[in-house]
XYZ file of C-alpha atoms in Angstrom:
658
model
C -61.082 35.662 58.711
C -64.457 33.910 58.753
C -64.989 31.996 62.042
C -65.907 28.741 60.230
C -62.732 28.865 58.128
C -60.703 29.530 61.275
C -62.182 26.455 62.999
C -61.481 24.309 59.931
C -57.877 25.488 59.844
C -57.346 24.647 63.477
C -58.959 21.238 62.942
C -56.701 20.533 59.962
C -53.606 21.484 61.937
C -54.676 19.338 64.874
C -55.210 16.294 62.666
C -51.885 16.881 60.937
C -50.108 17.201 64.259
C -51.730 14.003 65.517
C -50.745 12.158 62.356
C -47.200 13.459 62.657
C -47.068 12.307 66.263
C -48.305 8.850 65.316
C -45.783 8.628 62.492
C -43.008 9.615 64.850
C -44.079 6.879 67.257
C -44.472 4.168 64.600
C -42.911 0.841 65.568
C -39.550 0.173 63.934
C -37.911 -3.183 63.224
C -34.348 -3.634 62.002
C -32.181 -6.662 61.231
C -28.413 -6.278 60.978
C -26.054 -6.746 59.278
C -27.636 -6.516 55.835
C -25.158 -9.137 54.593
C -23.567 -11.873 56.650
C -19.891 -12.535 55.990
C -17.295 -14.844 57.513
C -16.694 -12.213 60.231
C -20.407 -11.521 60.806
C -21.993 -14.785 61.932
C -24.959 -13.412 63.879
C -28.167 -11.574 63.017
C -29.407 -8.966 65.498
C -33.107 -8.064 65.406
C -34.101 -4.801 67.157
C -37.467 -3.114 67.614
C -38.659 0.048 69.325
C -41.806 2.098 70.005
C -44.110 -0.914 70.213
C -47.202 0.312 72.109
C -48.803 -1.883 74.773
C -46.418 -4.858 74.322
C -47.850 -8.285 74.970
C -46.156 -11.581 75.791
C -47.474 -13.135 72.571
C -46.017 -10.533 70.211
C -43.515 -12.193 67.897
C -41.044 -11.722 65.052
C -41.529 -14.108 62.124
C -38.762 -15.207 59.762
C -39.238 -15.259 55.980
C -37.266 -16.348 52.948
C -37.740 -15.339 50.220
C -38.980 -11.833 51.208
C -41.892 -12.235 48.770
C -43.439 -14.911 51.052
C -46.960 -14.301 52.334
C -47.344 -13.369 56.010
C -48.848 -16.813 56.611
C -45.863 -18.659 55.068
C -43.144 -18.004 57.645
C -40.176 -20.295 58.277
C -40.466 -19.847 62.017
C -40.786 -17.235 64.721
C -39.389 -15.856 67.992
C -41.433 -14.379 70.823
C -40.407 -10.829 71.753
C -40.465 -11.827 75.407
C -37.117 -13.493 74.767
C -35.661 -9.999 75.254
C -35.267 -8.720 78.823
C -36.666 -5.286 77.904
C -39.707 -6.384 75.900
C -42.186 -4.843 78.385
C -40.784 -1.413 77.529
C -41.822 -1.802 73.893
C -38.268 -2.197 72.651
C -35.563 -4.831 72.716
C -33.381 -7.102 70.668
C -33.022 -10.777 69.803
C -30.121 -12.557 68.152
C -29.987 -15.466 65.747
C -26.901 -17.480 64.791
C -26.015 -17.572 61.127
C -28.923 -19.043 59.184
C -28.367 -21.385 56.227
C -28.124 -20.035 52.714
C -31.587 -20.570 51.190
C -30.482 -18.951 47.912
C -32.677 -15.941 48.745
C -32.537 -13.117 51.310
C -34.210 -13.262 54.699
C -36.740 -10.762 56.036
C -38.249 -10.326 59.505
C -41.755 -9.105 60.360
C -43.208 -8.106 63.745
C -46.764 -9.208 64.579
C -49.288 -8.806 67.390
C -51.011 -12.036 68.484
C -53.917 -11.432 70.868
C -54.539 -14.355 73.191
C -58.194 -14.433 72.184
C -57.062 -15.391 68.665
C -55.256 -18.567 69.688
C -56.591 -21.371 67.492
C -56.152 -25.077 68.038
C -57.128 -25.722 64.429
C -53.685 -24.466 63.349
C -51.102 -26.214 65.511
C -47.469 -27.287 65.439
C -46.034 -30.785 65.936
C -46.367 -30.434 69.723
C -50.022 -29.371 69.374
C -49.264 -25.771 70.291
C -51.181 -23.058 68.402
C -49.291 -21.526 65.487
C -49.363 -17.784 64.698
C -51.815 -16.735 62.020
C -49.874 -13.741 60.652
C -52.842 -11.345 60.738
C -51.623 -8.240 62.616
C -48.374 -7.117 61.043
C -46.826 -4.074 62.728
C -43.366 -3.625 61.210
C -41.058 -5.089 58.569
C -37.256 -5.187 58.561
C -34.890 -4.710 55.693
C -33.499 -7.767 53.931
C -30.538 -9.821 55.151
C -28.503 -11.822 52.649
C -26.645 -14.939 53.764
C -23.811 -16.077 51.537
C -23.474 -15.994 47.786
C -26.058 -18.045 45.842
C -23.305 -19.084 43.428
C -21.083 -20.425 46.201
C -21.161 -24.181 46.869
C -22.869 -25.035 50.156
C -23.848 -28.200 52.042
C -20.784 -30.162 50.917
C -20.776 -33.869 51.765
C -18.872 -37.000 50.701
C -19.809 -40.624 50.030
C -18.179 -43.837 48.836
C -18.955 -45.187 45.385
C -18.849 -48.756 44.057
C -15.133 -48.323 43.328
C -12.471 -48.281 46.035
C -10.437 -45.605 44.230
C -13.252 -43.015 44.034
C -14.901 -40.518 46.350
C -18.170 -38.747 45.588
C -18.733 -35.118 46.592
C -22.164 -33.473 46.487
C -23.128 -29.855 47.136
C -25.843 -27.257 46.480
C -25.734 -23.988 44.514
C -28.376 -21.419 43.660
C -27.896 -21.844 39.904
C -27.268 -24.778 37.603
C -24.160 -23.359 35.926
C -20.962 -25.294 35.377
C -19.076 -26.444 38.489
C -15.880 -28.476 38.704
C -14.092 -30.263 41.526
C -10.331 -29.887 41.918
C -8.419 -32.304 44.129
C -4.949 -33.602 44.902
C -2.622 -35.111 47.496
C -1.066 -31.879 48.756
C -2.520 -28.531 49.710
C -0.666 -26.876 46.818
C -3.073 -26.767 43.876
C -0.586 -26.803 40.971
C -0.776 -30.575 40.540
C -4.453 -31.053 41.337
C -6.769 -32.897 38.979
C -10.091 -31.484 37.807
C -13.386 -33.294 37.171
C -16.783 -32.064 36.049
C -20.094 -32.546 37.832
C -23.636 -33.659 37.124
C -26.535 -31.525 38.340
C -30.097 -32.383 39.395
C -33.015 -30.681 41.089
C -36.719 -31.230 41.741
C -39.855 -29.112 41.686
C -42.867 -28.437 43.880
C -45.107 -30.478 41.578
C -42.982 -33.568 42.309
C -43.898 -33.577 46.000
C -46.591 -36.113 46.877
C -48.587 -34.492 49.666
C -48.784 -31.627 52.157
C -46.963 -29.776 53.550
C -44.171 -30.572 51.066
C -46.212 -29.473 48.030
C -47.840 -26.442 49.698
C -46.694 -22.820 49.844
C -46.095 -23.248 53.579
C -43.605 -26.108 53.226
C -42.091 -25.665 49.787
C -38.951 -23.613 49.086
C -36.655 -23.720 46.076
C -34.109 -26.481 46.820
C -31.437 -25.055 44.510
C -29.346 -27.297 42.287
C -27.607 -30.422 43.623
C -24.210 -31.130 42.048
C -22.456 -34.492 42.023
C -18.749 -34.936 41.269
C -16.522 -38.034 41.286
C -12.921 -37.801 42.406
C -11.198 -40.735 40.684
C -7.881 -42.554 40.681
C -7.315 -42.183 44.418
C -4.431 -43.952 46.109
C -5.578 -46.044 49.091
C -5.399 -44.573 52.575
C -4.065 -41.166 51.532
C -5.242 -37.705 52.584
C -6.608 -35.709 49.659
C -7.531 -32.032 49.528
C -10.284 -30.625 47.337
C -12.472 -27.626 46.559
C -15.361 -26.791 44.249
C -15.057 -23.891 41.793
C -17.013 -22.215 39.004
C -16.075 -19.792 36.219
C -18.619 -17.263 37.478
C -17.184 -17.156 40.998
C -18.364 -18.969 44.080
C -15.438 -20.993 45.373
C -15.881 -23.378 48.249
C -13.514 -23.720 51.182
C -10.745 -26.301 50.881
C -11.674 -29.631 52.490
C -9.823 -32.919 52.900
C -10.536 -36.622 53.377
C -8.668 -39.907 53.748
C -9.355 -42.252 50.831
C -10.699 -45.759 51.326
C -8.202 -48.608 51.680
C -9.789 -51.936 50.758
C -6.710 -53.827 51.985
C -6.584 -52.171 55.397
C -6.601 -54.446 58.444
C -8.549 -51.914 60.488
C -12.020 -50.378 60.181
C -13.380 -47.372 62.064
C -16.914 -46.009 61.699
C -19.421 -43.848 63.577
C -23.010 -45.065 63.475
C -26.382 -43.784 64.705
C -29.958 -43.231 63.608
C -32.665 -40.602 64.021
C -30.399 -37.601 64.577
C -32.405 -34.774 63.016
C -31.701 -31.070 62.963
C -31.513 -28.072 65.252
C -33.022 -24.746 64.176
C -32.697 -21.639 66.391
C -36.359 -20.652 66.241
C -39.834 -22.122 66.746
C -41.233 -23.767 63.639
C -44.000 -26.147 62.572
C -42.234 -29.286 63.762
C -40.168 -30.079 66.799
C -36.485 -29.976 65.942
C -33.607 -31.775 67.606
C -31.273 -29.569 69.665
C -29.376 -32.648 70.859
C -28.217 -33.312 67.293
C -25.645 -30.546 67.794
C -23.981 -32.560 70.562
C -23.890 -35.682 68.426
C -22.081 -33.800 65.657
C -19.747 -32.173 68.181
C -18.554 -35.430 69.742
C -18.171 -37.224 66.412
C -16.125 -34.279 65.133
C -13.887 -34.656 68.183
C -13.369 -38.333 67.450
C -12.682 -37.810 63.749
C -10.103 -35.119 64.404
C -8.394 -37.308 66.989
C -8.012 -40.075 64.385
C -5.590 -38.012 62.321
C -5.025 -39.762 58.996
C -6.932 -42.950 59.814
C -9.801 -43.464 57.331
C -13.335 -43.600 58.697
C -16.930 -42.980 57.658
C -20.316 -42.102 59.158
C -23.499 -44.182 58.974
C -26.873 -42.507 59.614
C -29.519 -45.221 59.424
C -32.770 -43.444 58.676
C -34.805 -40.452 59.836
C -32.191 -38.060 58.580
C -33.289 -34.409 58.898
C -36.884 -34.761 60.155
C -37.869 -32.057 57.681
C -41.296 -33.708 57.311
C -42.108 -31.616 54.250
C -40.673 -28.276 55.451
C -37.909 -28.044 52.924
C -35.649 -25.451 54.580
C -35.019 -27.912 57.434
C -32.935 -29.901 54.936
C -30.775 -26.789 54.414
C -30.282 -26.488 58.170
C -29.382 -30.192 58.351
C -26.706 -30.120 55.660
C -25.208 -26.923 57.083
C -25.076 -28.622 60.477
C -23.320 -31.791 59.302
C -20.955 -30.107 56.819
C -18.054 -29.912 59.339
C -18.002 -33.713 59.468
C -19.577 -34.707 56.134
C -17.327 -32.524 53.942
C -14.289 -34.383 55.306
C -15.707 -37.861 56.028
C -17.988 -40.037 53.854
C -21.567 -39.747 55.165
C -23.781 -42.758 54.464
C -27.529 -43.060 54.927
C -30.460 -45.406 54.565
C -34.085 -44.404 54.193
C -36.468 -44.049 57.136
C -40.173 -43.411 57.546
C -39.660 -39.657 57.917
C -37.982 -39.444 54.509
C -40.480 -41.544 52.607
C -43.860 -42.600 53.932
C -46.980 -41.148 52.347
C -50.520 -42.519 51.854
C -50.140 -43.549 48.187
C -46.647 -45.038 48.333
C -46.127 -47.869 45.802
C -45.674 -50.724 48.291
C -48.280 -50.940 51.023
C -49.262 -54.586 51.614
C -52.409 -55.495 53.505
C -50.492 -56.403 56.665
C -48.917 -52.907 56.701
C -52.147 -51.099 57.572
C -51.252 -48.356 60.061
C -47.488 -48.793 59.538
C -46.760 -46.683 56.476
C -48.594 -43.377 56.889
C -47.816 -39.678 56.496
C -44.491 -39.551 58.339
C -42.636 -38.237 55.265
C -44.636 -35.000 55.192
C -45.374 -35.476 51.506
C -41.712 -35.662 50.438
C -42.073 -39.288 49.236
C -38.301 -39.773 49.340
C -37.476 -37.179 46.679
C -35.253 -34.745 48.634
C -33.500 -37.750 50.201
C -32.959 -39.348 46.785
C -31.618 -36.206 45.075
C -29.511 -34.786 47.913
C -27.714 -38.099 48.605
C -26.232 -40.667 46.260
C -25.118 -43.926 47.779
C -23.314 -46.875 46.136
C -25.339 -49.304 44.057
C -28.281 -48.477 41.848
C -31.427 -49.357 43.794
C -34.386 -47.489 42.273
C -38.131 -47.432 42.861
C -40.448 -45.131 40.846
C -42.550 -42.773 42.949
C -45.481 -43.275 40.605
C -46.293 -39.567 40.402
C -43.838 -38.450 37.713
C -41.273 -37.218 40.222
C -37.661 -38.362 40.470
C -37.207 -42.025 41.363
C -36.561 -43.061 44.947
C -32.917 -44.061 45.324
C -30.445 -45.119 48.026
C -32.685 -47.979 49.154
C -30.248 -50.885 49.536
C -26.539 -51.233 48.864
C -23.289 -52.523 50.362
C -19.565 -51.865 50.441
C -16.379 -53.131 52.070
C -14.390 -50.953 54.437
C -11.226 -52.622 55.673
C -12.174 -55.837 57.470
C -15.950 -55.218 57.570
C -18.643 -55.685 54.944
C -21.471 -53.173 55.461
C -24.987 -53.804 54.148
C -27.861 -51.269 54.069
C -31.547 -52.071 53.528
C -34.862 -50.208 53.241
C -37.559 -51.102 55.756
C -39.981 -48.755 53.939
C -40.087 -50.613 50.612
C -40.616 -54.239 49.627
C -38.170 -56.595 51.373
C -40.148 -59.866 51.445
C -38.931 -63.032 49.773
C -38.943 -62.706 45.983
C -38.666 -58.907 45.945
C -35.771 -57.136 44.230
C -34.446 -56.016 47.597
C -34.593 -59.494 49.107
C -32.795 -60.926 46.081
C -30.084 -58.284 46.386
C -29.568 -58.913 50.094
C -29.391 -62.680 49.643
C -26.946 -62.481 46.719
C -24.822 -59.900 48.503
C -24.510 -61.908 51.728
C -23.766 -65.100 49.781
C -20.710 -63.623 48.099
C -19.050 -61.973 51.121
C -15.361 -62.904 51.293
C -14.996 -63.761 54.990
C -11.236 -64.059 54.599
C -11.015 -60.423 53.508
C -13.941 -59.127 55.606
C -14.479 -61.477 58.571
C -17.238 -59.223 59.944
C -20.600 -58.290 58.411
C -22.647 -55.342 59.710
C -26.267 -55.166 58.542
C -28.253 -51.915 58.843
C -31.854 -50.769 58.398
C -34.204 -48.259 59.965
C -37.094 -50.035 61.717
C -35.826 -52.648 64.179
C -36.314 -56.378 63.998
C -35.797 -56.606 67.773
C -36.641 -53.954 70.367
C -38.222 -53.898 73.814
C -39.924 -50.606 73.003
C -43.199 -52.233 72.122
C -44.842 -50.083 69.465
C -48.003 -51.906 68.423
C -48.181 -50.307 64.983
C -44.859 -51.908 63.952
C -45.724 -55.399 65.219
C -46.774 -56.765 61.819
C -43.676 -55.366 60.136
C -41.362 -56.926 62.721
C -43.081 -60.251 62.146
C -42.440 -59.962 58.403
C -38.791 -59.089 59.022
C -38.390 -62.081 61.305
C -39.994 -64.337 58.706
C -38.171 -63.107 55.616
C -34.913 -61.496 56.771
C -33.795 -63.200 59.969
C -33.046 -66.512 58.161
C -30.680 -64.587 55.859
C -28.898 -62.927 58.784
C -28.458 -66.250 60.607
C -27.591 -68.378 57.561
C -24.912 -65.987 56.359
C -23.501 -65.329 59.826
C -24.132 -61.589 60.028
C -22.109 -60.244 62.936
C -24.152 -57.230 64.032
C -27.552 -55.881 62.936
C -28.043 -52.179 63.618
C -31.419 -50.429 63.669
C -32.915 -47.011 64.390
C -36.526 -45.784 64.693
C -36.709 -46.310 68.459
C -34.978 -43.250 69.862
C -32.919 -45.054 72.457
C -29.939 -47.401 72.659
C -30.514 -51.111 73.256
C -28.167 -54.068 72.786
C -29.464 -57.622 72.600
C -27.720 -60.936 73.046
C -26.901 -62.946 69.904
C -30.494 -63.804 69.154
C -32.477 -66.098 66.890
C -36.255 -66.431 67.032
C -36.268 -64.518 70.348
C -33.846 -67.021 71.909
C -30.436 -65.968 73.230
C -27.515 -68.072 72.062
C -24.986 -66.327 74.312
C -25.183 -63.553 76.935
C -21.536 -62.571 77.263
C -20.225 -59.168 76.182
C -17.098 -60.796 74.727
C -18.010 -63.303 72.039
C -16.524 -65.621 69.453
C -18.688 -67.197 66.761
C -21.918 -66.100 68.482
C -24.081 -68.141 66.063
C -26.593 -65.344 65.420
C -26.404 -61.585 64.973
C -26.201 -59.218 67.890
C -29.047 -56.772 67.308
C -28.444 -53.196 68.494
C -30.913 -50.309 68.345
C -29.001 -47.045 67.857
C -31.770 -44.496 67.272
C -30.461 -42.164 70.015
C -28.795 -39.640 67.674
C -30.981 -36.682 68.647
C -34.723 -37.212 68.309
C -36.412 -37.521 71.708
C -40.002 -38.363 70.773
C -40.082 -41.739 72.481
C -41.017 -43.166 75.892
C -38.136 -44.086 78.153
C -37.858 -47.462 79.832
C -39.612 -47.007 83.128
C -42.879 -48.254 84.633
C -45.856 -46.475 83.127
C -49.137 -47.483 84.779
C -51.163 -45.972 81.939
C -49.197 -47.853 79.228
C -47.856 -51.045 80.863
C -46.832 -52.611 77.537
C -45.099 -49.590 75.987
C -42.220 -50.153 76.420
C -41.666 -53.557 77.991
C -40.843 -53.317 81.667
C -39.033 -54.883 83.434
C -36.178 -55.399 81.013
C -36.378 -58.710 79.095
C -33.655 -61.316 79.545
C -32.593 -60.925 75.909
C -31.918 -57.193 76.355
C -28.367 -56.906 77.670
C -28.192 -53.121 77.963
C -30.575 -50.289 77.234
C -30.002 -46.606 77.810
C -32.028 -43.441 77.440
C -29.149 -41.066 76.772
C -28.496 -39.404 73.430
C -25.284 -40.386 71.660
C -23.831 -42.575 68.916
C -21.899 -45.805 68.459
C -18.294 -46.195 67.479
C -17.124 -49.282 65.619
C -13.469 -50.346 65.625
C -12.530 -53.627 63.963
C -9.309 -55.453 63.287
C -8.947 -58.863 61.708
C -9.239 -60.410 65.163
C -12.002 -58.417 66.796
C -14.909 -56.041 66.249
C -15.652 -53.658 69.122
C -18.880 -51.642 69.225
C -19.142 -48.909 71.847
C -22.010 -46.634 72.887
C -20.849 -43.061 73.516
C -23.092 -40.746 75.514
C -23.513 -37.119 74.529
C -23.614 -35.676 78.033
C -20.002 -36.628 78.751
C -18.531 -38.024 75.512
C -17.620 -41.248 77.303
C -18.381 -44.901 76.631
C -21.403 -46.399 78.408
C -21.622 -49.853 76.826
C -19.176 -52.120 74.990
C -19.532 -55.387 73.107
C -16.635 -57.336 71.563
C -16.900 -60.021 68.899
C -13.906 -62.144 67.932
C -13.452 -63.547 64.438
C -11.028 -66.352 65.210
C -8.595 -64.915 62.649
C -5.130 -63.600 63.428
C -3.837 -60.450 61.809
C -0.641 -60.533 59.777
C 0.009 -56.954 60.873
C 0.872 -56.958 64.558
C 1.302 -53.185 64.599
C -2.387 -52.546 64.078
C -4.358 -51.929 67.251
C -7.821 -50.625 67.998
C -7.017 -47.034 68.855
C -9.606 -44.307 69.020
C -8.896 -41.001 70.779
C -5.595 -42.478 71.928
C -7.354 -45.250 73.850
C -6.238 -48.822 73.147
C -9.256 -51.093 72.972
C -7.582 -54.419 72.319
C -4.461 -56.262 73.271
C -1.437 -55.920 71.052
C 1.111 -53.269 70.271
C -0.223 -49.736 70.759
C 0.781 -47.136 68.214
C 1.443 -43.529 69.128
C -1.303 -41.220 67.939
C -0.916 -37.503 67.423
C -3.857 -35.356 68.441
C -4.593 -32.318 66.293
C -3.620 -28.899 67.777
C -7.290 -28.033 68.290
C -7.472 -30.651 71.003
C -4.051 -30.206 72.623
C -5.541 -28.042 75.387
C -8.010 -30.712 76.437
C -6.248 -33.791 75.084
C -5.040 -35.073 78.440
C -8.381 -34.743 80.147
C -10.269 -36.209 77.177
C -7.999 -39.259 76.986
C -8.236 -39.736 80.733
C -12.007 -39.477 80.614
C -12.222 -41.926 77.724
C -9.959 -44.415 79.488
C -12.289 -44.277 82.461
C -15.262 -44.602 80.124
C -13.880 -47.692 78.410
C -12.966 -49.234 81.737
C -16.479 -48.569 82.958
C -17.918 -50.185 79.838
C -15.854 -53.345 80.198
C -16.533 -53.771 83.893
C -20.256 -53.204 83.791
C -21.722 -56.340 82.218
C -25.038 -56.269 84.040
C -28.208 -54.754 82.714
C -28.782 -51.023 83.066
C -31.984 -49.105 83.513
C -32.557 -46.064 81.310
C -30.793 -42.820 82.061
C -33.243 -40.070 82.951
C -32.652 -37.350 80.398
C -35.574 -35.240 79.168
C -39.346 -35.443 79.367
C -40.406 -37.607 76.450
C -43.577 -37.850 74.396
C -44.853 -40.817 72.428
C -44.399 -40.254 68.722
C -47.501 -39.908 66.546
C -49.951 -41.991 68.515
């Protein structure tokens, strides 16, 4: 053989062997199982043969799989695995929400020299750029796109109805079947309406960009009618093409009941198990957990949930809404879930109402959503509508009211026109004028941004002044009992207050003469300064505590309202122990005709009178004794401690959007 040909042959073989060796050592990435089922609730991501691993290497999460490398949902650093330095390891994710498309995972290198502070997340940390892709996993499907997901209930304008809403991947026919017993033979069936929205309807970035936008699916809306008061109904959603929901249940509203129970909070948000563009709210899981405990302990007592603004904190990243509804489904599919609009659902630069005094108040907090996901995914009583002005679906769920037992509940929008002469002002005035105080001796008023707070945010000062000028006279004139607000991510209870003057400072009141204002924005979001001296910001928040502020706490949690004809009791429950940390009682002066009704929550009697035996569901039998004991101690603590409290130290906090 010719020497040159021999050398070429050897060279060819050497190159081939080298290529084969490189192929054999190529990095692999797998995600299992390929399809999540009811028995497989966890995704395991494994990689191997990653050369020269670095602490910034990461796995990004995509859905749909056709997404560009730059358009990830979120990511996980490989250094979350103990063996990452060896070039192999595994990470796990809990079940992800059904986005009506499969998931895919991609492994990237991220050299430190390529960190860029021009592309940052909500905490001003650099975001990955998706440039150096190393490996791609197979696809993972989560659920059936035809199956109803994100089920949640709401009251309507009729006492004998209950609304159920849910999401599917297609707009085909869906029906709701419901009845008094679990046996389906005698169930009724009703049809549904369906709505959706498109990327072009979003008003600004990131909501209308490829980074933030994902197909929202189709939102179905069904009305269960002819309900008997105070009865437990069972229901499910079905379609001819398959895709049955689980069976859920609820207790229907009883307009003649002499007892009202509700769970109220603001600013809860959403937890997602990965790093994404915005900070998410891990504490929201605890809020849902404790409320679920309380609801289950109530047995067949009717109740509802009130979430007063800043709902999911999606801020234009649409899949966060899917996480949110999956997170609340255990409570919202069995208990009416009511909302009012907040700045993080709505605000954008070209919103229709932006008066001159509101400069710096209404900005970009909505992430370009301009209220559209909020308006389509929820449907509250009433018919308050405001056009977006861009051809998208109208903004809804702005202001409305309903009776529940002995309490009249009113919801307003602090993000749209509320000044004297506006449609909203006229509604609020007419609604408060016609309240039947014999039937509902208590009135609870709710909105997102607070009229009173000692967290002194300068950008809201003009808005608070407008609320005091236009709305406070209504609340005082029509004897509103309690005014509840969010936005400030802490709990604070004021005295009965009018024009910054306390009318009474007791925690047990009768005819207080002005509303008790309570800030309840402690549902999960932590982007807020706590109440402690801050030499660099002496006026934000106010320190020391003002005389009008009776209690303020920095712990996450929610409030629990229990009212009879004689008394309304509002309690602040902390998430770290599930116990009560503040209590206020307001007496109506009326006497109930039903002496057997008492304020019982979790087996704890809150008022004098005859206590009724309450059966705790089997799920809580193991811990029932300890829970009841703890709650008794908590209530006792709340009644005894009438002095002011300083904020609980909880987590390091940042100021929101300076």
